[in-house]
Amino acid sequence: MKSETKEINPPSNFRRFFAEFALILGLSFICFIIGINIHRHFGILILYVPYAYLLFAVNQYFFLELLIKRTISMIEYILVALLSAVLLFIPFFFMIQAIHGRYSNKIIWLGIICAIIVLPITYLYFFRFKANKRTIDFLKKDLGKTAAEYKLMQSQVNPHFLFNVMNSIYGLALQENANRTADSVQRLSQMMRFLIFENQQDQIPLSRDLSYLKEYITIQSLRTENVENVKIEQDIVDSIDNLFIAPMLLIPFVENAFKHGISMNKPSWIKVNADVVDGQLKFSVYNSIHKSTGTDLERTKSGIGLENVKSRLDLSYPDRYMLVMEQNQQEYFVFLTIELDSSPHSEFETNEQNHD
């Protein structure tokens, strides 16, 4: 079974640390061999380089990450940083003393000076890097929004004209007693209003996004409601007015389920669940998989795309979501959790709040 999980990924920091440390260690060894032949003290000074890097790495990749996520306080960070400086220096102290041939206070003083220089520089570099990353994320969002708004403007050629036409079709369907058609047109009109007007906002009430999701499932279910081998189920929480979400994050997963999960002549199923627990959205989609025949327009048309959704999640909810996707030959499963906001924020404000 294939699986993909998007969450905070500490192993990447471990891999980066070991790769960098191996490089530093190798270069330091070469410089030490050269330096010791020039002068013994010069070779000994080279040994402080891997110590300085270790001190930098444990703070950059671990302790400061805990601080920014508020797992530890500033006082606790200072204490663990100083303690790590002492513990990391112990093996270097004995190694340097063995090479030097005797005990010297200068060995300890050089270690203290090294720690005094490295710790503040690491702290400043870390938060400067985070500030730059926030700026880059904001520019990415701004660029993405500009492109999306341009495409949206292209699709908004006189929307009121479209609504008037749909209202005319709705009235005609009622006159001809085509109630199902009238209901479908009315639902489609509501969905279009959502796409054209509310979809432009950075965040909307969760209830509105879930309402759109229900309308989409209802319309898609019309073509299969008389097909016995197709089962479509939804268990979506009722109105949640005090929580907000970036619009159109959930629908691509459901759209993908209808594209690839429905066959008119084979057993098919789609199950959509959405619930809120302690301010956290828990959303799942479970569907069957059928190979495309190339004749169904719903399967071949392009949509927002799951990759687009992952990018939006990364930008709008950094460190505040988990996405799991699993697939085998017969079925596909998506599970998404998001820590929602209790008040609407712009995308940049949300990102700033998550990093401060």
CSV table of C-alpha atoms in Angstrom, one decimal:
chain,number,residue,atom,x,y,z
A,1,MET,CA,0.0,0.0,0.0
A,2,LYS,CA,1.3,3.4,-0.9
A,3,SER,CA,1.1,6.1,1.7
A,4,GLU,CA,2.1,9.7,2.1
A,5,THR,CA,2.1,11.7,5.3
A,6,LYS,CA,2.6,15.4,5.6
A,7,GLU,CA,3.6,16.5,9.1
A,8,ILE,CA,6.4,18.0,11.0
A,9,ASN,CA,9.4,16.0,9.9
A,10,PRO,CA,12.3,15.9,12.4
A,11,PRO,CA,14.2,13.1,10.6
A,12,SER,CA,15.1,15.7,7.9
A,13,ASN,CA,17.0,17.7,10.5
A,14,PHE,CA,18.8,14.6,11.6
A,15,ARG,CA,19.9,13.8,8.1
A,16,ARG,CA,21.1,17.3,7.5
A,17,PHE,CA,23.0,17.3,10.8
A,18,PHE,CA,24.8,14.1,10.1
A,19,ALA,CA,25.7,15.2,6.5
A,20,GLU,CA,27.0,18.5,7.7
A,21,PHE,CA,28.9,17.1,10.7
A,22,ALA,CA,30.5,14.4,8.5
A,23,LEU,CA,31.7,17.2,6.1
A,24,ILE,CA,33.0,19.4,9.0
A,25,LEU,CA,34.7,16.5,10.6
A,26,GLY,CA,36.4,15.5,7.4
A,27,LEU,CA,37.6,19.0,6.6
A,28,SER,CA,38.7,19.6,10.2
A,29,PHE,CA,40.8,16.3,10.2
A,30,ILE,CA,42.5,17.4,7.0
A,31,CYS,CA,43.2,20.9,8.3
A,32,PHE,CA,44.4,19.4,11.6
A,33,ILE,CA,47.0,17.2,9.9
A,34,ILE,CA,48.2,20.1,7.9
A,35,GLY,CA,48.1,22.5,10.9
A,36,ILE,CA,49.9,20.2,13.4
A,37,ASN,CA,52.8,19.9,11.0
A,38,ILE,CA,53.0,23.7,10.8
A,39,HIS,CA,52.6,24.4,14.5
A,40,ARG,CA,51.1,22.3,17.3
A,41,HIS,CA,49.0,25.1,18.7
A,42,PHE,CA,47.6,25.8,15.2
A,43,GLY,CA,46.5,22.2,14.9
A,44,ILE,CA,44.9,22.3,18.3
A,45,LEU,CA,42.8,25.4,17.4
A,46,ILE,CA,41.4,23.5,14.4
A,47,LEU,CA,39.9,21.0,16.9
A,48,TYR,CA,37.5,23.7,18.2
A,49,VAL,CA,35.8,23.9,14.8
A,50,PRO,CA,33.8,20.6,15.1
A,51,TYR,CA,32.9,21.6,18.7
A,52,ALA,CA,31.6,25.0,17.4
A,53,TYR,CA,29.6,23.2,14.7
A,54,LEU,CA,28.1,20.8,17.2
A,55,LEU,CA,27.1,23.6,19.4
A,56,PHE,CA,25.6,25.5,16.4
A,57,ALA,CA,23.7,22.4,15.2
A,58,VAL,CA,22.0,21.3,18.4
A,59,ASN,CA,20.7,24.8,18.9
A,60,GLN,CA,19.8,25.5,15.2
A,61,TYR,CA,18.0,22.2,14.5
A,62,PHE,CA,16.6,21.2,17.9
A,63,PHE,CA,16.6,23.6,20.9
A,64,LEU,CA,15.5,26.7,18.9
A,65,GLU,CA,12.9,24.7,17.1
A,66,LEU,CA,11.5,23.8,20.5
A,67,LEU,CA,11.6,27.4,21.6
A,68,ILE,CA,9.8,28.7,18.5
A,69,LYS,CA,7.1,26.1,19.0
A,70,ARG,CA,6.8,27.1,22.6
A,71,THR,CA,7.6,23.6,23.8
A,72,ILE,CA,10.2,25.2,26.1
A,73,SER,CA,10.5,28.7,27.5
A,74,MET,CA,13.3,31.2,27.0
A,75,ILE,CA,14.7,30.5,30.4
A,76,GLU,CA,14.7,26.8,29.7
A,77,TYR,CA,16.3,27.3,26.3
A,78,ILE,CA,19.2,29.3,27.9
A,79,LEU,CA,19.7,26.6,30.5
A,80,VAL,CA,19.8,23.7,28.0
A,81,ALA,CA,22.0,25.7,25.6
A,82,LEU,CA,24.5,26.4,28.3
A,83,LEU,CA,24.3,22.8,29.6
A,84,SER,CA,24.8,21.4,26.0
A,85,ALA,CA,27.9,23.7,25.6
A,86,VAL,CA,29.4,22.2,28.7
A,87,LEU,CA,28.6,18.6,27.9
A,88,LEU,CA,29.7,18.8,24.3
A,89,PHE,CA,33.0,20.3,25.3
A,90,ILE,CA,34.0,17.5,27.7
A,91,PRO,CA,35.2,15.0,25.0
A,92,PHE,CA,37.0,17.8,23.1
A,93,PHE,CA,38.7,19.0,26.4
A,94,PHE,CA,40.2,15.5,27.0
A,95,MET,CA,41.2,15.1,23.3
A,96,ILE,CA,42.8,18.5,23.2
A,97,GLN,CA,44.6,18.0,26.5
A,98,ALA,CA,45.9,14.6,25.3
A,99,ILE,CA,47.3,16.3,22.1
A,100,HIS,CA,48.7,19.2,24.1
A,101,GLY,CA,50.4,16.9,26.5
A,102,ARG,CA,49.4,18.7,29.7
A,103,TYR,CA,46.5,20.5,31.4
A,104,SER,CA,46.1,24.2,30.6
A,105,ASN,CA,43.5,26.7,31.6
A,106,LYS,CA,43.7,28.1,28.1
A,107,ILE,CA,41.9,25.0,26.8
A,108,ILE,CA,38.9,25.8,28.9
A,109,TRP,CA,39.0,29.5,28.2
A,110,LEU,CA,39.1,28.9,24.5
A,111,GLY,CA,36.1,26.7,24.8
A,112,ILE,CA,34.2,29.3,26.8
A,113,ILE,CA,35.1,32.0,24.2
A,114,CYS,CA,33.9,29.7,21.4
A,115,ALA,CA,30.6,29.1,23.2
A,116,ILE,CA,30.1,32.8,23.9
A,117,ILE,CA,30.6,33.6,20.1
A,118,VAL,CA,28.6,30.6,18.7
A,119,LEU,CA,25.4,30.7,20.8
A,120,PRO,CA,24.4,34.4,20.1
A,121,ILE,CA,25.3,34.0,16.4
A,122,THR,CA,23.2,30.9,16.2
A,123,TYR,CA,20.2,32.5,17.8
A,124,LEU,CA,20.4,35.6,15.6
A,125,TYR,CA,20.9,33.5,12.4
A,126,PHE,CA,18.0,31.2,13.3
A,127,PHE,CA,15.5,34.0,13.7
A,128,ARG,CA,16.8,36.0,10.7
A,129,PHE,CA,16.4,32.8,8.6
A,130,LYS,CA,12.8,32.5,9.9
A,131,ALA,CA,12.0,36.1,9.1
A,132,ASN,CA,13.4,35.6,5.6
A,133,LYS,CA,11.3,32.4,5.2
A,134,ARG,CA,8.2,34.3,6.3
A,135,THR,CA,8.9,36.9,3.6
A,136,ILE,CA,9.4,34.3,0.9
A,137,ASP,CA,6.2,32.5,2.0
A,138,PHE,CA,4.2,35.7,1.8
A,139,LEU,CA,5.6,36.5,-1.6
A,140,LYS,CA,4.6,33.0,-2.8
A,141,LYS,CA,1.1,33.5,-1.5
A,142,ASP,CA,0.8,36.9,-3.0
A,143,LEU,CA,2.0,35.6,-6.4
A,144,GLY,CA,-0.3,32.7,-6.1
A,145,LYS,CA,-3.2,34.9,-5.2
A,146,THR,CA,-2.5,37.2,-8.1
A,147,ALA,CA,-2.5,34.4,-10.6
A,148,ALA,CA,-5.6,32.9,-9.1
A,149,GLU,CA,-7.4,36.2,-9.1
A,150,TYR,CA,-6.5,36.7,-12.8
A,151,LYS,CA,-8.0,33.3,-13.6
A,152,LEU,CA,-11.0,34.1,-11.5
A,153,MET,CA,-11.5,37.4,-13.3
A,154,GLN,CA,-11.4,35.5,-16.6
A,155,SER,CA,-14.2,33.3,-15.4
A,156,GLN,CA,-16.3,36.2,-14.1
A,157,VAL,CA,-17.5,37.6,-17.4
A,158,ASN,CA,-20.7,39.2,-16.2
A,159,PRO,CA,-21.7,36.7,-13.5
A,160,HIS,CA,-25.0,38.4,-12.9
A,161,PHE,CA,-25.9,37.5,-16.5
A,162,LEU,CA,-25.2,33.8,-15.7
A,163,PHE,CA,-27.3,34.0,-12.5
A,164,ASN,CA,-30.2,35.5,-14.5
A,165,VAL,CA,-30.0,32.7,-17.1
A,166,MET,CA,-29.9,30.1,-14.3
A,167,ASN,CA,-32.9,31.7,-12.6
A,168,SER,CA,-34.7,31.5,-15.9
A,169,ILE,CA,-33.9,27.8,-16.3
A,170,TYR,CA,-35.0,27.2,-12.7
A,171,GLY,CA,-38.3,28.9,-13.4
A,172,LEU,CA,-38.8,27.0,-16.6
A,173,ALA,CA,-38.1,23.7,-14.8
A,174,LEU,CA,-40.7,24.5,-12.2
A,175,GLN,CA,-43.3,25.3,-14.9
A,176,GLU,CA,-42.6,21.9,-16.5
A,177,ASN,CA,-42.8,20.1,-13.1
A,178,ALA,CA,-39.1,19.0,-13.5
A,179,ASN,CA,-38.5,19.3,-9.8
A,180,ARG,CA,-35.2,17.4,-9.7
A,181,THR,CA,-33.8,19.7,-12.5
A,182,ALA,CA,-35.0,22.8,-10.7
A,183,ASP,CA,-33.4,21.7,-7.5
A,184,SER,CA,-30.2,20.9,-9.2
A,185,VAL,CA,-30.1,24.3,-10.9
A,186,GLN,CA,-30.8,26.0,-7.6
A,187,ARG,CA,-28.0,24.1,-5.9
A,188,LEU,CA,-25.6,24.9,-8.8
A,189,SER,CA,-26.5,28.6,-8.6
A,190,GLN,CA,-25.6,28.6,-4.9
A,191,MET,CA,-22.3,26.9,-5.6
A,192,MET,CA,-21.4,29.4,-8.3
A,193,ARG,CA,-22.1,32.3,-5.9
A,194,PHE,CA,-19.8,30.7,-3.4
A,195,LEU,CA,-17.0,30.2,-6.0
A,196,ILE,CA,-17.3,33.7,-7.4
A,197,PHE,CA,-17.7,35.7,-4.2
A,198,GLU,CA,-16.7,33.9,-1.1
A,199,ASN,CA,-13.8,31.9,-2.6
A,200,GLN,CA,-11.9,35.2,-3.0
A,201,GLN,CA,-11.5,35.6,0.8
A,202,ASP,CA,-8.5,34.4,2.7
A,203,GLN,CA,-10.7,32.7,5.3
A,204,ILE,CA,-14.4,32.0,5.6
A,205,PRO,CA,-16.6,30.4,8.3
A,206,LEU,CA,-16.2,26.6,8.4
A,207,SER,CA,-20.0,26.2,8.1
A,208,ARG,CA,-19.9,27.9,4.6
A,209,ASP,CA,-17.2,25.6,3.3
A,210,LEU,CA,-18.9,22.5,4.6
A,211,SER,CA,-22.2,23.7,3.2
A,212,TYR,CA,-20.6,24.0,-0.3
A,213,LEU,CA,-19.1,20.5,0.2
A,214,LYS,CA,-22.6,19.1,1.0
A,215,GLU,CA,-24.1,20.8,-2.1
A,216,TYR,CA,-21.3,19.3,-4.3
A,217,ILE,CA,-21.8,15.8,-3.0
A,218,THR,CA,-25.6,16.1,-3.4
A,219,ILE,CA,-25.3,17.3,-7.1
A,220,GLN,CA,-22.7,14.6,-7.9
A,221,SER,CA,-24.9,11.9,-6.2
A,222,LEU,CA,-27.9,12.7,-8.5
A,223,ARG,CA,-26.5,10.7,-11.4
A,224,THR,CA,-26.0,7.6,-9.3
A,225,GLU,CA,-28.9,7.6,-6.9
A,226,ASN,CA,-30.7,4.9,-8.9
A,227,VAL,CA,-27.5,2.7,-9.4
A,228,GLU,CA,-27.6,0.0,-6.8
A,229,ASN,CA,-23.9,-0.8,-6.9
A,230,VAL,CA,-22.9,2.8,-6.0
A,231,LYS,CA,-23.0,3.8,-2.4
A,232,ILE,CA,-22.3,7.4,-1.4
A,233,GLU,CA,-22.3,8.3,2.3
A,234,GLN,CA,-21.6,11.6,4.1
A,235,ASP,CA,-21.3,12.4,7.8
A,236,ILE,CA,-20.5,16.1,7.9
A,237,VAL,CA,-20.8,18.1,11.1
A,238,ASP,CA,-23.6,20.7,11.3
A,239,SER,CA,-23.1,24.4,11.3
A,240,ILE,CA,-19.8,25.6,13.0
A,241,ASP,CA,-20.0,29.4,13.0
A,242,ASN,CA,-17.1,30.2,15.4
A,243,LEU,CA,-14.3,28.6,13.4
A,244,PHE,CA,-12.7,29.7,10.1
A,245,ILE,CA,-10.9,28.0,7.3
A,246,ALA,CA,-9.2,28.8,4.0
A,247,PRO,CA,-11.8,28.2,1.3
A,248,MET,CA,-11.7,25.2,-1.1
A,249,LEU,CA,-9.2,23.1,0.8
A,250,LEU,CA,-11.5,20.1,1.3
A,251,ILE,CA,-13.4,19.9,-2.0
A,252,PRO,CA,-10.4,18.7,-4.2
A,253,PHE,CA,-10.3,15.5,-2.2
A,254,VAL,CA,-14.0,14.9,-2.7
A,255,GLU,CA,-13.7,15.9,-6.3
A,256,ASN,CA,-10.9,13.3,-6.7
A,257,ALA,CA,-13.1,10.6,-5.1
A,258,PHE,CA,-15.9,11.2,-7.6
A,259,LYS,CA,-13.5,11.3,-10.6
A,260,HIS,CA,-11.8,8.0,-9.7
A,261,GLY,CA,-14.2,6.2,-7.4
A,262,ILE,CA,-17.4,5.8,-9.4
A,263,SER,CA,-18.2,3.0,-11.9
A,264,MET,CA,-21.7,2.4,-13.2
A,265,ASN,CA,-21.2,-1.3,-13.6
A,266,LYS,CA,-18.8,-2.2,-10.7
A,267,PRO,CA,-19.2,-1.9,-6.9
A,268,SER,CA,-18.3,1.6,-5.9
A,269,TRP,CA,-18.3,3.6,-2.8
A,270,ILE,CA,-17.5,7.0,-1.4
A,271,LYS,CA,-17.5,7.9,2.3
A,272,VAL,CA,-17.0,11.5,3.4
A,273,ASN,CA,-16.6,12.5,7.1
A,274,ALA,CA,-16.0,15.8,8.7
A,275,ASP,CA,-16.0,16.6,12.4
A,276,VAL,CA,-14.6,19.2,14.8
A,277,VAL,CA,-12.9,18.2,18.1
A,278,ASP,CA,-11.4,20.9,20.3
A,279,GLY,CA,-11.0,23.4,17.5
A,280,GLN,CA,-9.4,20.8,15.2
A,281,LEU,CA,-11.0,19.7,12.0
A,282,LYS,CA,-10.9,16.0,11.3
A,283,PHE,CA,-11.7,15.3,7.7
A,284,SER,CA,-11.6,12.0,5.8
A,285,VAL,CA,-12.5,10.6,2.4
A,286,TYR,CA,-12.6,6.9,1.6
A,287,ASN,CA,-13.4,5.7,-1.9
A,288,SER,CA,-13.0,2.8,-4.4
A,289,ILE,CA,-10.7,3.1,-7.4
A,290,HIS,CA,-11.6,2.3,-11.0
A,291,LYS,CA,-9.3,2.7,-14.0
A,292,SER,CA,-10.3,5.4,-16.4
A,293,THR,CA,-11.7,4.4,-19.7
A,294,GLY,CA,-11.0,7.8,-21.2
A,295,THR,CA,-14.7,8.4,-22.1
A,296,ASP,CA,-15.8,10.1,-18.8
A,297,LEU,CA,-15.2,13.9,-18.9
A,298,GLU,CA,-15.3,14.0,-15.2
A,299,ARG,CA,-12.2,11.9,-15.0
A,300,THR,CA,-10.2,13.6,-17.6
A,301,LYS,CA,-10.9,17.2,-16.8
A,302,SER,CA,-8.3,19.1,-14.8
A,303,GLY,CA,-9.2,20.3,-11.3
A,304,ILE,CA,-7.4,22.3,-8.6
A,305,GLY,CA,-5.2,19.3,-7.9
A,306,LEU,CA,-4.0,17.7,-4.8
A,307,GLU,CA,-0.5,19.2,-5.2
A,308,ASN,CA,-2.1,22.6,-5.1
A,309,VAL,CA,-3.9,21.8,-1.9
A,310,LYS,CA,-0.7,20.5,-0.3
A,311,SER,CA,1.1,23.8,-1.2
A,312,ARG,CA,-1.8,25.8,0.3
A,313,LEU,CA,-1.8,23.8,3.4
A,314,ASP,CA,2.0,24.4,3.8
A,315,LEU,CA,1.5,28.1,3.3
A,316,SER,CA,-1.7,28.6,5.3
A,317,TYR,CA,-1.2,26.1,8.1
A,318,PRO,CA,2.5,25.5,8.7
A,319,ASP,CA,3.0,23.0,11.6
A,320,ARG,CA,-0.8,23.0,12.2
A,321,TYR,CA,-2.0,20.2,10.0
A,322,MET,CA,-1.4,16.6,9.2
A,323,LEU,CA,-2.3,15.0,5.8
A,324,VAL,CA,-2.2,11.2,5.3
A,325,MET,CA,-3.0,9.6,1.9
A,326,GLU,CA,-3.0,5.9,1.4
A,327,GLN,CA,-3.8,3.9,-1.8
A,328,ASN,CA,-3.8,0.3,-3.0
A,329,GLN,CA,-5.3,-1.4,-6.1
A,330,GLN,CA,-8.9,-1.2,-4.9
A,331,GLU,CA,-9.3,1.8,-2.6
A,332,TYR,CA,-8.0,5.3,-1.7
A,333,PHE,CA,-8.1,7.0,1.7
A,334,VAL,CA,-7.4,10.5,2.8
A,335,PHE,CA,-7.2,11.8,6.4
A,336,LEU,CA,-6.7,15.5,7.1
A,337,THR,CA,-6.5,17.3,10.4
A,338,ILE,CA,-6.2,21.1,10.7
A,339,GLU,CA,-6.0,23.4,13.7
A,340,LEU,CA,-8.6,26.0,12.8
A,341,ASP,CA,-8.7,29.7,13.7
A,342,SER,CA,-11.4,31.1,16.0
A,343,SER,CA,-11.4,34.4,14.1
A,344,PRO,CA,-10.6,35.2,10.4
A,345,HIS,CA,-7.0,36.1,9.5
A,346,SER,CA,-5.4,37.0,6.3
A,347,GLU,CA,-2.9,34.4,5.0
A,348,PHE,CA,0.1,36.6,5.9
A,349,GLU,CA,-1.3,37.3,9.4
A,350,THR,CA,-1.9,33.6,10.0
A,351,ASN,CA,1.7,32.7,8.9
A,352,GLU,CA,3.1,35.5,11.1
A,353,GLN,CA,1.2,34.2,14.1
A,354,ASN,CA,2.4,30.7,13.6
A,355,HIS,CA,6.1,31.8,13.5
A,356,ASP,CA,6.1,34.4,16.3
